[in-house]
Coordinates of C-alpha atoms and ligand atoms in Angstrom, one line a residue:
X286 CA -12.7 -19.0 -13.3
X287 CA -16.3 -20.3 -12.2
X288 CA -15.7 -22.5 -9.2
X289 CA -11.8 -22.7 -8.9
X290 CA -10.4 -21.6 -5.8
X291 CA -9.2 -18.0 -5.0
X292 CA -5.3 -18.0 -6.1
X293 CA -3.1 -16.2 -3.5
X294 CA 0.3 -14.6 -4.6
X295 CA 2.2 -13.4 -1.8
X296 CA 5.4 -11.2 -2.6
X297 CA 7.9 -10.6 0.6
X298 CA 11.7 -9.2 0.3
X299 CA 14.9 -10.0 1.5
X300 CA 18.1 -7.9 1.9
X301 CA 16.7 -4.7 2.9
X302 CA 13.4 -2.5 2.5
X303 CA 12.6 0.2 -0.2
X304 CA 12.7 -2.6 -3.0
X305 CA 9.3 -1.6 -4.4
X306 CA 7.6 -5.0 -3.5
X307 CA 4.6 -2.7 -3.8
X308 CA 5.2 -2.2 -7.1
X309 CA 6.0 -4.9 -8.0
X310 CA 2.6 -6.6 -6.3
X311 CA 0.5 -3.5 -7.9
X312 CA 2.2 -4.8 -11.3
X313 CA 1.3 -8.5 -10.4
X314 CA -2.0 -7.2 -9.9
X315 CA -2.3 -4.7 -13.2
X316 CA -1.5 -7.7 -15.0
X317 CA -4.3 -9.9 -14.1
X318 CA -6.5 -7.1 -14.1
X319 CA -5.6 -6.8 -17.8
X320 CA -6.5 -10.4 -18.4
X321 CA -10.1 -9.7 -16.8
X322 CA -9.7 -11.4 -13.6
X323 CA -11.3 -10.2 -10.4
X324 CA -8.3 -9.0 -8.1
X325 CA -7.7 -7.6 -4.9
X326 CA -4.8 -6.4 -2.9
X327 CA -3.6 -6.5 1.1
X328 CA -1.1 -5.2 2.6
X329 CA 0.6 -6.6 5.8
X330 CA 2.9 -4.4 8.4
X331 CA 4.8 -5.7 10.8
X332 CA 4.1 -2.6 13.4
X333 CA 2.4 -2.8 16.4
X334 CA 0.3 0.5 15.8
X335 CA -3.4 -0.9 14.8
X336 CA -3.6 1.5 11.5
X337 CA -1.2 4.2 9.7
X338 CA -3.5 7.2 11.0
X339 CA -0.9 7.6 14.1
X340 CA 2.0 7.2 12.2
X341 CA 4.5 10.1 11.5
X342 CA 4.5 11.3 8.1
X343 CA 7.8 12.3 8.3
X344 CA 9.1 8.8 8.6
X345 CA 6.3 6.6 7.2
X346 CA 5.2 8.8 4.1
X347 CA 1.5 9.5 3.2
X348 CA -1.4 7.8 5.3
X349 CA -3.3 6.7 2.3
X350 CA -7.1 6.6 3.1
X351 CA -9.5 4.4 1.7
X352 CA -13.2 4.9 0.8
X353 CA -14.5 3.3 3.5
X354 CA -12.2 5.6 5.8
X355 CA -9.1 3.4 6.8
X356 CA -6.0 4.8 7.5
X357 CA -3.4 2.5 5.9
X358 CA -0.1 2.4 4.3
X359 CA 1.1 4.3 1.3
X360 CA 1.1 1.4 -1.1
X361 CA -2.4 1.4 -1.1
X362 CA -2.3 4.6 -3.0
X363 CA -0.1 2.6 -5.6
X364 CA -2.1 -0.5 -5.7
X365 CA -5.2 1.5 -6.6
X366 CA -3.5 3.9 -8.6
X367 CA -2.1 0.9 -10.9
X368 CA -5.4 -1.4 -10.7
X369 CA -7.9 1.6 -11.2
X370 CA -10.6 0.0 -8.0
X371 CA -11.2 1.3 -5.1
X372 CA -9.6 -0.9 -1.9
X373 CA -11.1 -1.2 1.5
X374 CA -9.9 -1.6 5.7
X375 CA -9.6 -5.2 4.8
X376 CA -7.1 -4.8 2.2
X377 CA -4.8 -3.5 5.0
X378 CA -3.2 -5.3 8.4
X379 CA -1.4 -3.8 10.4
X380 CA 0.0 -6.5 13.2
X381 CA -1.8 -3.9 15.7
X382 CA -4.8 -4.4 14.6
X383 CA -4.6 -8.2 14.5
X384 CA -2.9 -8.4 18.3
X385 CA -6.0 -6.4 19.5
X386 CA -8.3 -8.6 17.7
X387 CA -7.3 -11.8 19.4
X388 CA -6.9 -10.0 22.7
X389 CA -10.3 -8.9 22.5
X390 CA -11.4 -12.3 21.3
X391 CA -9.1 -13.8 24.5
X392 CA -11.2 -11.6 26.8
X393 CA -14.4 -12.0 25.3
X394 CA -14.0 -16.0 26.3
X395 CA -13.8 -17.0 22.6
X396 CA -10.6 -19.4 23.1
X397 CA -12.6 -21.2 25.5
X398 CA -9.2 -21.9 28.3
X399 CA -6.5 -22.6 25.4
X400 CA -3.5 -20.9 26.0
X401 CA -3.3 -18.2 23.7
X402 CA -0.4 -18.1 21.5
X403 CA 1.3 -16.9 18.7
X404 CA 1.5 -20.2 16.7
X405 CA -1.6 -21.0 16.1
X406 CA -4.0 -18.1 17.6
X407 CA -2.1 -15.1 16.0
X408 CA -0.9 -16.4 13.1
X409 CA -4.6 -18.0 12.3
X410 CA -6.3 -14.5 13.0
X411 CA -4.1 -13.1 10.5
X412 CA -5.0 -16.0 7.9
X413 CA -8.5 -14.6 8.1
X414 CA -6.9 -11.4 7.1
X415 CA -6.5 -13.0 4.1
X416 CA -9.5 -15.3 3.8
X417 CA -11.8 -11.8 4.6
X418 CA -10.5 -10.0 1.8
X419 CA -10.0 -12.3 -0.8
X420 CA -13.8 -13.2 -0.7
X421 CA -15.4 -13.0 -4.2
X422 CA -12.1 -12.7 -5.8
X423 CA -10.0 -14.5 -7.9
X424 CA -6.8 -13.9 -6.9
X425 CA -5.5 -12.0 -4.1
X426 CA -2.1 -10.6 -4.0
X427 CA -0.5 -9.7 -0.3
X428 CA 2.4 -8.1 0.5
X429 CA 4.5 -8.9 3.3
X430 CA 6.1 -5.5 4.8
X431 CA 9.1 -5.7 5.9
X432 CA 12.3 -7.8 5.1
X433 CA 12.6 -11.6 5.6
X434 CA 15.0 -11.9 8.9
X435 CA 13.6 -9.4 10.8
X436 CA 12.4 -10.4 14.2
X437 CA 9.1 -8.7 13.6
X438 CA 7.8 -10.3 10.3
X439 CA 7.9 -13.5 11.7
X440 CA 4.3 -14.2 12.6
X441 CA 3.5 -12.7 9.3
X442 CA 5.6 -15.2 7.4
X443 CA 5.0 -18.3 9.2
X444 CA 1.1 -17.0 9.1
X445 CA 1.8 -17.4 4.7
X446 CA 4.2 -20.9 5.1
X447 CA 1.2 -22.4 7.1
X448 CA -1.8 -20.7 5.1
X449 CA 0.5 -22.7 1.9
X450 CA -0.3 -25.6 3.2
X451 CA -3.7 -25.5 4.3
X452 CA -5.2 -24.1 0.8
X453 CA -3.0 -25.9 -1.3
X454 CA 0.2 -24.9 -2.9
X455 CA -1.1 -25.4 -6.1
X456 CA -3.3 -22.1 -5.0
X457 CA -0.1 -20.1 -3.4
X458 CA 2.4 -18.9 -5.0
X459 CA 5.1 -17.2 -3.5
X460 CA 7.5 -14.1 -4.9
X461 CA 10.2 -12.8 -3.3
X462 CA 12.5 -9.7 -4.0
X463 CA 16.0 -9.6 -3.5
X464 CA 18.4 -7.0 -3.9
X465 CA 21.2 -7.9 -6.4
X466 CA 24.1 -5.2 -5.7
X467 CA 26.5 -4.0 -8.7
X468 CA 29.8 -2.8 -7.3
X469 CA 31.1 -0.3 -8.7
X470 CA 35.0 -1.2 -8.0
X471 CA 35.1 -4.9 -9.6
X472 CA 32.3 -3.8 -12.1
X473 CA 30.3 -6.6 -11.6
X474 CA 26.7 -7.8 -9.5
X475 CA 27.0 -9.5 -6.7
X476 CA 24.7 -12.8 -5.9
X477 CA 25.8 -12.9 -2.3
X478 CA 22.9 -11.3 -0.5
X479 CA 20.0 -12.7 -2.3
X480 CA 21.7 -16.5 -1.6
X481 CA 21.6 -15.4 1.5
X482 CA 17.9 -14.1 1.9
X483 CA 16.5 -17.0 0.3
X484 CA 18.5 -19.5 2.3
X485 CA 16.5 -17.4 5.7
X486 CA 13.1 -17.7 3.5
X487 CA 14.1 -21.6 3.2
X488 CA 14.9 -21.9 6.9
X489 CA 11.7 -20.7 7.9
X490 CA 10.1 -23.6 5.5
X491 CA 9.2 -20.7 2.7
X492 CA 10.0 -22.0 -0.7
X493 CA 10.2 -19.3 -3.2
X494 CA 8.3 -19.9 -6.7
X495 CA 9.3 -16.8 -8.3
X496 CA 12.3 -15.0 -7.7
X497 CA 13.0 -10.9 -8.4
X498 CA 15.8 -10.1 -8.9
X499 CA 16.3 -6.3 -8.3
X500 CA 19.0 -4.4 -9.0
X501 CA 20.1 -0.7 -10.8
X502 CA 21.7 -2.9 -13.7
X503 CA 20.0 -5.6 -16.5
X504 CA 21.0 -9.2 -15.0
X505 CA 23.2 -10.4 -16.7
X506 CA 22.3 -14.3 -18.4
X507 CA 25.7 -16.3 -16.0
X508 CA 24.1 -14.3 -12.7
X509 CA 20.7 -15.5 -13.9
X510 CA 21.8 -18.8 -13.9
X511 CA 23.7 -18.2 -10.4
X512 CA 20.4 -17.2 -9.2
X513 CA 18.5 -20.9 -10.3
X514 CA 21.0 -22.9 -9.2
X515 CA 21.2 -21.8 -5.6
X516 CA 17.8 -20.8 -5.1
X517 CA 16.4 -24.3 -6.5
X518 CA 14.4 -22.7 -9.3
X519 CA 14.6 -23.3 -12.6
X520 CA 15.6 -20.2 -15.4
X521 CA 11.8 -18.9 -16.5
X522 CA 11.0 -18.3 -12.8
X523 CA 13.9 -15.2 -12.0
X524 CA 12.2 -12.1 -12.7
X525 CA 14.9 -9.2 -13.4
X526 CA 13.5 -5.9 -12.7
X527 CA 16.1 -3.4 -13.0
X528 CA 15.1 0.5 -11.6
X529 CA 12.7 1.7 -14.0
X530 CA 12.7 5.1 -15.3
X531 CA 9.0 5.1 -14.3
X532 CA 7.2 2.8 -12.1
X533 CA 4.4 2.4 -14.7
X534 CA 6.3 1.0 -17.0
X535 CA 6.9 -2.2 -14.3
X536 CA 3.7 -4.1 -15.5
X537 CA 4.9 -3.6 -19.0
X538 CA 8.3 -5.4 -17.8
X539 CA 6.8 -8.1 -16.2
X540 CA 4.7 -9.3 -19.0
X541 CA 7.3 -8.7 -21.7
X542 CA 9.8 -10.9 -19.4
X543 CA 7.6 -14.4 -20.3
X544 CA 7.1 -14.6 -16.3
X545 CA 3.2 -14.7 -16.7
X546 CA 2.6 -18.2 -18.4
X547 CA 5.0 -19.1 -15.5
X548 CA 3.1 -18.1 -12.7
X549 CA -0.4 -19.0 -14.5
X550 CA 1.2 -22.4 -14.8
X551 CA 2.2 -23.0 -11.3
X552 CA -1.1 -21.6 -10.0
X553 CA -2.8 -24.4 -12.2
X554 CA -5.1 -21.5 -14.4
X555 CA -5.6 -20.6 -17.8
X556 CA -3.9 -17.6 -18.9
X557 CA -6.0 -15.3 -20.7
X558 CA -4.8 -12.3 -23.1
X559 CA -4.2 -9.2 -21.4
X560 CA -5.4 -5.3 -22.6
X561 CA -2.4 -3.3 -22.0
X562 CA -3.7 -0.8 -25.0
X563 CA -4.5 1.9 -22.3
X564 CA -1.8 1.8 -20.1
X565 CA 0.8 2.1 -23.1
X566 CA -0.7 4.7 -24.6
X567 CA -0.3 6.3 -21.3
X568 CA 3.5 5.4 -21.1
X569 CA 4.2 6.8 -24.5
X570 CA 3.2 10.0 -23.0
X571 CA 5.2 9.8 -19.8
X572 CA 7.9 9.3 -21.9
X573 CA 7.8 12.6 -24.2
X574 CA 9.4 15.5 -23.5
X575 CA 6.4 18.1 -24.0
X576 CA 7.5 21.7 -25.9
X577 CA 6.1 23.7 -22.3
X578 CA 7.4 23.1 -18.4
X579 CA 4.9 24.0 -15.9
X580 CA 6.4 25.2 -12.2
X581 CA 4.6 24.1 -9.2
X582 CA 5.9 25.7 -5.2
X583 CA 4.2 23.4 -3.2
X584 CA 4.0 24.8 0.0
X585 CA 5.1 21.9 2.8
X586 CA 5.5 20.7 6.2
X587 CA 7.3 17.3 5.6
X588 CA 10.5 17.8 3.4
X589 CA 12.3 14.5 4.3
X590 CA 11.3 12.6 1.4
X591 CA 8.9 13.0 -1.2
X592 CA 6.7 10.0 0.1
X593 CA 4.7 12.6 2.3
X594 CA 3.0 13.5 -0.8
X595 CA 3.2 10.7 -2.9
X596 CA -0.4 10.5 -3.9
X597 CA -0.2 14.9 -4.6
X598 CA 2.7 14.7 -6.5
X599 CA 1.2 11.7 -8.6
X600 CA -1.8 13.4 -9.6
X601 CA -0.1 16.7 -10.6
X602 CA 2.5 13.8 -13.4
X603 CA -0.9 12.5 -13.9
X604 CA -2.5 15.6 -14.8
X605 CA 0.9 17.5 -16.6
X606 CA 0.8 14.0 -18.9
X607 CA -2.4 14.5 -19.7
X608 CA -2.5 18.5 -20.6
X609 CA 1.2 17.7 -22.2
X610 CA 3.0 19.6 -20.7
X611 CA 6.3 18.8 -18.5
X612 CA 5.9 19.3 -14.8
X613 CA 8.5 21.0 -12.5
X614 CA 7.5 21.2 -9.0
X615 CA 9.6 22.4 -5.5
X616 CA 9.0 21.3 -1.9
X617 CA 9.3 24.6 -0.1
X618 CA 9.3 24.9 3.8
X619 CA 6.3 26.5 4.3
X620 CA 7.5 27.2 8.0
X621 CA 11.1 29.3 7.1
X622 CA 8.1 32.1 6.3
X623 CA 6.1 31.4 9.5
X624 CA 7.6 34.8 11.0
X625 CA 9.1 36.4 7.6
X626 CA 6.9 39.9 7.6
X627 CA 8.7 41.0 4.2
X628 CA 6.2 40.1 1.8
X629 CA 8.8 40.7 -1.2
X630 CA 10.5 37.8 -0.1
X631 CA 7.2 35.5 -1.0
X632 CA 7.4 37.8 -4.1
X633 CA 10.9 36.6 -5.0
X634 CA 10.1 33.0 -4.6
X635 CA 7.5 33.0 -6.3
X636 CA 8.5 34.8 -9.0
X637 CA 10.0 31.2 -10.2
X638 CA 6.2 29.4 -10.2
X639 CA 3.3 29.3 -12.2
X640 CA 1.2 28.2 -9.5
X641 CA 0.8 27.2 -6.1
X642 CA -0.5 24.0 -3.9
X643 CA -0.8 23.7 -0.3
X644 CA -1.0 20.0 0.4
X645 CA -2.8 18.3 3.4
X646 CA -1.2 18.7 7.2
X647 CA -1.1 18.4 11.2
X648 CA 0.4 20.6 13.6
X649 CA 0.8 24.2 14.1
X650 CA 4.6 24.7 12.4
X651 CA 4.2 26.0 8.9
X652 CA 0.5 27.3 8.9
X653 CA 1.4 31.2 9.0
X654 CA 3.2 30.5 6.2
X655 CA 0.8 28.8 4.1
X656 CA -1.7 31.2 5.0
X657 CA 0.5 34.2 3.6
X658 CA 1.5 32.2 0.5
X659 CA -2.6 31.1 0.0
X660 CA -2.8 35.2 0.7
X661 CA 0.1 35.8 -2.0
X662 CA -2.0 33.7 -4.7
X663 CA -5.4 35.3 -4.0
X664 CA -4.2 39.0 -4.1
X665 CA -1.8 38.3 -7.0
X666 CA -4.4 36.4 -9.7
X667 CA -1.5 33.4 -9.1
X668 CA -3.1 29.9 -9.7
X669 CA -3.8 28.0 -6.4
X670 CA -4.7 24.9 -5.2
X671 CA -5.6 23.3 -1.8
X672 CA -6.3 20.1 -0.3
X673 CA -7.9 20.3 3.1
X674 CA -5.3 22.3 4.9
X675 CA -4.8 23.8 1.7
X676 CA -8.5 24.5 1.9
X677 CA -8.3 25.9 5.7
X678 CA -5.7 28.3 5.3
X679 CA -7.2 29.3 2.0
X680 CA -10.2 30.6 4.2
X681 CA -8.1 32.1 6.9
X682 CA -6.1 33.8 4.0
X683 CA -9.5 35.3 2.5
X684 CA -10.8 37.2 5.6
X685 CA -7.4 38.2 7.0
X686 CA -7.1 39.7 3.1
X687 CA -10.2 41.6 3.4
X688 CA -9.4 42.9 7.0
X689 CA -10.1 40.4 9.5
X690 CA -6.9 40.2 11.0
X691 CA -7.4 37.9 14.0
X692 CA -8.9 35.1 11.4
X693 CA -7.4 32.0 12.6
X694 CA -8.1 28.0 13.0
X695 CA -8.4 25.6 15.8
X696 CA -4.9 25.0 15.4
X697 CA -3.4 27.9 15.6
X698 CA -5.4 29.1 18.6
X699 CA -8.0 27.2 20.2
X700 CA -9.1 29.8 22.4
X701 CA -10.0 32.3 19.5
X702 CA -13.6 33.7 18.5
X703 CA -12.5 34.0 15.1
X704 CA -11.6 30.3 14.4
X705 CA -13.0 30.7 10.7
X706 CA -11.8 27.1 10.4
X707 CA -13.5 25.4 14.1
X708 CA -13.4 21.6 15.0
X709 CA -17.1 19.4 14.8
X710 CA -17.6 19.6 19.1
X711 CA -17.1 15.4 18.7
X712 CA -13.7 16.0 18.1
X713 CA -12.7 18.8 20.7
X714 CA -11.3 15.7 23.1
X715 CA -10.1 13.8 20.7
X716 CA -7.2 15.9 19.3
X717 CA -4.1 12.8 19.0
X718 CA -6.2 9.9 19.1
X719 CA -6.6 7.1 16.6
X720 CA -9.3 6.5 13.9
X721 CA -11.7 9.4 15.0
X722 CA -11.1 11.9 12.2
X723 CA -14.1 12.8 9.8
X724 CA -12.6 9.8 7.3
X725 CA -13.3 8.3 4.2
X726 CA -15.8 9.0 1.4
X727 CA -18.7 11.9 1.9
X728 CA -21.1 13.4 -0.7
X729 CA -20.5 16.8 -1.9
X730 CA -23.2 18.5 -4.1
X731 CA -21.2 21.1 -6.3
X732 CA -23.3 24.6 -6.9
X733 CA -23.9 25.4 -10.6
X734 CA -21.9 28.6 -12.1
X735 CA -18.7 27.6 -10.2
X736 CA -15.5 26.7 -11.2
X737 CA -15.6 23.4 -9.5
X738 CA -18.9 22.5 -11.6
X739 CA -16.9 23.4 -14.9
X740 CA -13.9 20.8 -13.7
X741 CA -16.6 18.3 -12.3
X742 CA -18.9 18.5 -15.2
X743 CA -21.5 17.2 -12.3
X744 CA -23.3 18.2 -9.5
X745 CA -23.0 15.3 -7.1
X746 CA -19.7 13.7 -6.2
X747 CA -18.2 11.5 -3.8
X748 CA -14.7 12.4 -1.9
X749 CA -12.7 11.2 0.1
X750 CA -11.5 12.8 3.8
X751 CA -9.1 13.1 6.4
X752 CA -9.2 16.0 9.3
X753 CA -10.8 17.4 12.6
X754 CA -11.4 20.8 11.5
X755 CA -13.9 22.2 9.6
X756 CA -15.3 25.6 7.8
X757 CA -17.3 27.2 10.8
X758 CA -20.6 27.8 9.6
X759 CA -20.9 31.1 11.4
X760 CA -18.3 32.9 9.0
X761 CA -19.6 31.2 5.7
X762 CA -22.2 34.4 5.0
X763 CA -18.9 36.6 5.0
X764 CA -17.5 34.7 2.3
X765 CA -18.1 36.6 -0.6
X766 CA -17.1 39.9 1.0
X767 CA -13.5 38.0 1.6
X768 CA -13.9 37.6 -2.0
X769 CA -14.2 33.9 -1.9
X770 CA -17.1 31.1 -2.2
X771 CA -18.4 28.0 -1.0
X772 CA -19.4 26.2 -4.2
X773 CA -19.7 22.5 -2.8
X774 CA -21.7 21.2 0.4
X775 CA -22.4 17.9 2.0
X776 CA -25.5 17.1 1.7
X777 CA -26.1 15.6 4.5
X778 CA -24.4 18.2 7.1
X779 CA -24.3 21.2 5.3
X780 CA -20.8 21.4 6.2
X781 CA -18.1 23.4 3.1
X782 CA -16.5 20.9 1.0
X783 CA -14.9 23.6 -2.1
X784 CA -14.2 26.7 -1.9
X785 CA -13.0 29.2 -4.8
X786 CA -12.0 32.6 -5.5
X787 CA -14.2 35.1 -7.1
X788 CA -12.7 37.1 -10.0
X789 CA -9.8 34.6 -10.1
X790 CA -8.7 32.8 -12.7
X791 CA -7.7 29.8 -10.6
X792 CA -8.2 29.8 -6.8
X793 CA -10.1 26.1 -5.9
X794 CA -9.8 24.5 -2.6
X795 CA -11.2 21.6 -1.5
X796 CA -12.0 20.1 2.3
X797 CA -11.6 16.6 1.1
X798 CA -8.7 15.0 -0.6
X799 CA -8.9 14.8 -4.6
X800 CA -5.3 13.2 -4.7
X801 CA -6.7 10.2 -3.4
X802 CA -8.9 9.2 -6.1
X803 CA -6.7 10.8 -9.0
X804 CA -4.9 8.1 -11.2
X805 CA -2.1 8.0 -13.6
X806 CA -4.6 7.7 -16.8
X807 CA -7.5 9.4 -15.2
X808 CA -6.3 12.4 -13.4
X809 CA -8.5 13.9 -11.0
X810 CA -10.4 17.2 -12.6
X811 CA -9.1 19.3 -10.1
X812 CA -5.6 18.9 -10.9
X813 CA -5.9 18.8 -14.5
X814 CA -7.8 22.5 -14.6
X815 CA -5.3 23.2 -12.1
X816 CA -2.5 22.9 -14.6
X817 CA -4.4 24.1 -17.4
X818 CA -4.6 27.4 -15.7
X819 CA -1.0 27.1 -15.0
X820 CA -0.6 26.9 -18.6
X821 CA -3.0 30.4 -19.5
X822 CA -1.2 31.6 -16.9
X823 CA 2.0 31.6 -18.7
X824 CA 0.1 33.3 -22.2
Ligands
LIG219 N1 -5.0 19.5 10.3 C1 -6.2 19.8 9.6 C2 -7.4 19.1 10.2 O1 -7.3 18.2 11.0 C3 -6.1 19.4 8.1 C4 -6.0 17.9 7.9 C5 -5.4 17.5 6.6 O2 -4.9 18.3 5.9 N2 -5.6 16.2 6.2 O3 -8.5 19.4 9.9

C-alpha cells in the first residue's frame, strides 16, 4: 500500500459492555494480518486512572503487560494473542493518561493563554493517541471502551467523529456492536436496543459504516433487513456474530460472512487474499474431543470471574490443544487453606489433579496457602507450575520443606530476616504506587542441564515482568540443599528468573510471566512441558 494513507477502523458498542468488541477488533485485525498488511491495535478507556497497573483485578480482570513494560487492559492480551506481534504503551490510552498529558502541557506553557478545554485540547491530544501509534502502519484498529451513551466516553467519541473528518472518511471506517436480545417468552430477537444505540451514535454526528449485530442466536434474514433500514445502511454492511463456541473461530466468521470486500471497498483499498491455513488448522483442533483429560487446581486469589487469569488460562487451552489432550482446570481459593494445619485436607483435594499452578498475585490473603500447596507438589513428585508468585512461594515452600521454618517474603512479613523472597531497596517506598514495578521485558540466560533449557531449547530468552519482590540473593547458595535450583539469571543483574526442582519430574517456576507471550498456535514451552508431564504423570 506504498504511499496511501494509514486506514483507521474504529469499533465502539452500544447497549451494554462485555460484547467482545475486543474480539471482534482482534478479528478485524487477524484478518488483515492474513492479507499481509501491516496492522496495529489501540485501545481507548474511558477511566481516569493513567494505566491498568492500579486497577483491581477483581473487577477489571488481568493487567496485561506489554514488552516495553505498560500496564494496560486485558484486550491487549487478545489483540496479540490473535495477531501473533508484540504491542507497545502506545497501543493503550487510558483517559488518565491523556488528562495528565495536557495538564502537564497546560503548565509547562505549551497552550500559550488559550483556555484549555475539552473540545479541542483534550479531544486533539487523544487524536495523537492515534496518530503516534499508527505510524508506519497500514491500518490501525481502535477500540472505543465503554458503551456509546455513557457520560464518560464522550471525549473519546467526539475525539473519533472529528479525527473522521480531518483524515478523510474515505480513510475511517467506523464499526459498531450492538446487542440484539432474543426473548425467550415471544421467541423472537428484538431490534429495539440497537435502533436505539445507533440513533445516540447518530446524535453525536457518528455515522456507523458497519454494523454488528451481536446476539446468542443466528440473525435472522427480516431482522437483518430491520437492521438496514433504520440504521441507514445497506444489507452487505450488518455483520451477525452470534456467541461463538470459541473466540478463535470469530475471524473465521467475519471473513466467511462477505463483510471484508465491504469494508476494503469503503476504505478505498485493494483487498488482497488472506492465509487463514494456520489458524484453521488450529480450530480443527480446538474443536476435537481428545481420547485423555488433563486436571489442572490452580491455586487463586481472584475467583470472581475467570478474566483474572485470562492470559494463564489461555496458554494452558493453548498448550492442552497442542499436546491433544482435553484440559479440565479448577479455580481453588488458595486462602480457605491459609490457616488449615491438616495437611490430608490438601491431600484430598488434590487427589482430583494431575498438577498444580500458582498464578501471579498481590496482597498477603492466600499466600500460606499457596506456599503449602507449592510444599504439597514438591514433597509429593506432583507436577507444578508457577508464575512469579507462583515462583516466590515455590522458594518459601523449598526451605520451609527442608527445615527453615520462619522462610517467608516481603509480604508476608516485612520485618523478617529470613525474607527468602526480599524487595530490590528502590521499591521498599513504593509499595501501592503506580508504574514502578520491575515491568516489561528482561533477559534471562537459561543454565544448560536444566529443565527449563530442555523446554527452551535455548540459552538466552527474553520475558516479560510484573512485581516488587525478588529472590534474595543471600539465600540462593542454600538452594540446592532445599532441593531446588536456580537455572535462569538476568544477565545484567544477576537477579533469579527460573527456578526448578531437583529429582522432580515437573517442578519449574518462573519470576517473569510466560502467559504473556504464550499464543493460541504457539504455546509458550513452559506450559506445554507442563502438561506433558501432566500427561506421564497419569502413566
Ligand atoms: N506480589 C509479588 C511481587 O510483587 C508477585 C507479583 C506477581 O505475581 N505479578 O513481587
Amino acid at each position: 500500500m506504498a504511499n496511501q494513507p494509514v486506514k483507521y477502523i474504529f469499533v465502539t458498542g452500544g447497549v451494554m459492555s462485555g460484547l467482545g468488541k475486543g474480539i471482534t477488533a482482534a478479528s478485524l485485525a487477524k484478518l488483515f494480518k492474513s492479507r499481509n498488511f501491516k496492522v496495529n491495535l489501540q485501545k481507548c478507556d474511558p477511566y481516569l486512572n493513567v494505566d491498568a497497573g492500579t486497577l483491581n483485578p477483581k473487577e477489571h480482570g488481568e493487567c496485561f503487560v506489554t514488552k516495553d513494560g505498560a500496564e494496560t487492559d486485558l484486550d491487549l492480551g487478545h489483540y496479540e494473542r490473535f495477531i501473533d506481534q508484540e504491542l507497545t504503551q502506545s497501543s493503550s490510552v487510558m483517559a488518565g493518561r491523556v488528562i495528565l498529558k495536557v495538564i502537564q502541557d497546560e503548565r509547562a506553557g505549551k497552550y500559550e493563554g488559550d483556555d484549555v478545554q475539552i473540545i479541542p485540547h483534550l479531544t486533539r491530544a487523544i487524536q495523537e493517541y492515534f496518530l503516534e501509534a499508527s505510524r508506519g502502519f497500514e491500518i490501525q484498529i481502535i477500540e472505543i471502551g465503554g458503551t456509546v451513551g455513557d457520560y464518560e466516553s464522550l471525549s473519546f467519541l467526539e475525539s473519533i467523529r472529528e479525527f473522521g473528518f480531518k483524515v478523510g472518511r474515505e480513510n475511517c471506517l467506523y464499526v459498531h456492536l450492538v446487542h440484539v436480545p432474543f426473548l425467550n417468552t415471544s421467541q423472537e430477537l428484538k431490534t429495539k436496543p440497537a435502533q436505539n444505540s445507533v440513533r445516540e451514535l447518530r446524535s453525536i454526528g457518528i455515522f456507523p459504516d458497519v454494523l454488528v449485530a451481536r446476539s446468542d442466536h443466528q440473525i435472522t434474514q427480516p431482522i437483518k433487513d430491520k437492521l438496514a433500514l433504520f440504521s441507514g445502511l445497506k444489507l452487505d454492511s450488518i455483520l451477525s456474530l452470534p456467541d461463538a463456541k470459541s473466540i478463535y473461530e470469530v475471524p473465521i466468521t467475519i471473513e466467511e460472512s462477505g463483510i471484508m470486500p465491504v469494508i476494503f471497498q469503503k476504505l478505498q483499498i485493494k483487498n488482497k487474499k488472506s492465509d487463514l491455513d494456520d489458524w484453521k488448522k488450529m480450530l480443527t483442533k480446538i474443536n476435537k474431543k481428545f481420547d485423555q483429560t488433563v486436571k489442572v487446581a490452580i491455586f487463586a486469589k481472584y475467583l470472581d470471574n475467570n478474566d483474572t487469569y485470562i492470559s494463564v488460562l489461555e496458554a494452558l487451552k493453548a498448550a492442552a490443544w497442542y499436546n491433544q489432550v482435553n484440559l479440565s482446570f479448577q479455580m481453588i481459593d488458595a486462602s480457605k487453606y491459609d490457616q488449615d494445619a491438616n495437611s490430608n485436607n490438601l491431600k484430598k483435594l488434590f487427589n482430583n489433579f494431575d498438577g498444580i499452578i500458582v498464578p501471579g498475585g498481590f496482597g498477603v490473603r492466600g499466600l500460606e496457602g499457596k506456599i503449602k500447596a507449592a510444599r504439597y507438589a514438591l514433597e509429593n513428585n506432583v507436577p507444578y507450575l508457577g508464575l512469579c508468585l507462583g515462583m516466590q512461594m515455590a522458594v518459601i515452600a523449598a526451605a520451609r520443606n527442608a527445615g527453615l521454618d520462619q522462610a517467608t517474603s516481603f509480604e508476608l512479613n516485612d520485618q523478617s530476616k529470613y525474607q527468602v523472597i526480599s524487595t530490590m531497596n528502590d521499591q521498599l517506598d513504593k509499595m501501592m504506587t503506580g508504574g514502578t514495578m520491575r515491568l516489561g521485558d528482561y533477559n534471562c540466560h537459561v543454565l544448560d542441564q536444566t529443565l527449563a533449557k530442555k523446554l527452551y531449547r535455548q540459552s538466552d530468552i527474553i520475558e516479560r515482568h510484573r512485581h516488587r519482590g525478588e529472590c534474595n540473593q543471600v539465600f540462593v547458595n542454600e538452594y540446592e540443599k532445599w532441593g531446588i535450583k536456580a537455572s535462569g539469571f538476568n544477565l545484567d543483574s544477576n537477579l533469579v528468573e527460573i527456578i526448578e526442582g531437583i529429582n522432580h519430574p515437573f517442578f519449574l517456576a518462573s519470576q517473569f510471566h510466560p502467559e504473556l507471550k504464550s499464543r493460541p498456535n504457539r504455546p509458550h514451552p513452559f506450559f506445554v512441558g507442563f502438561i506433558k508431564s501432566l500427561i506421564n504423570n497419569k502413566k
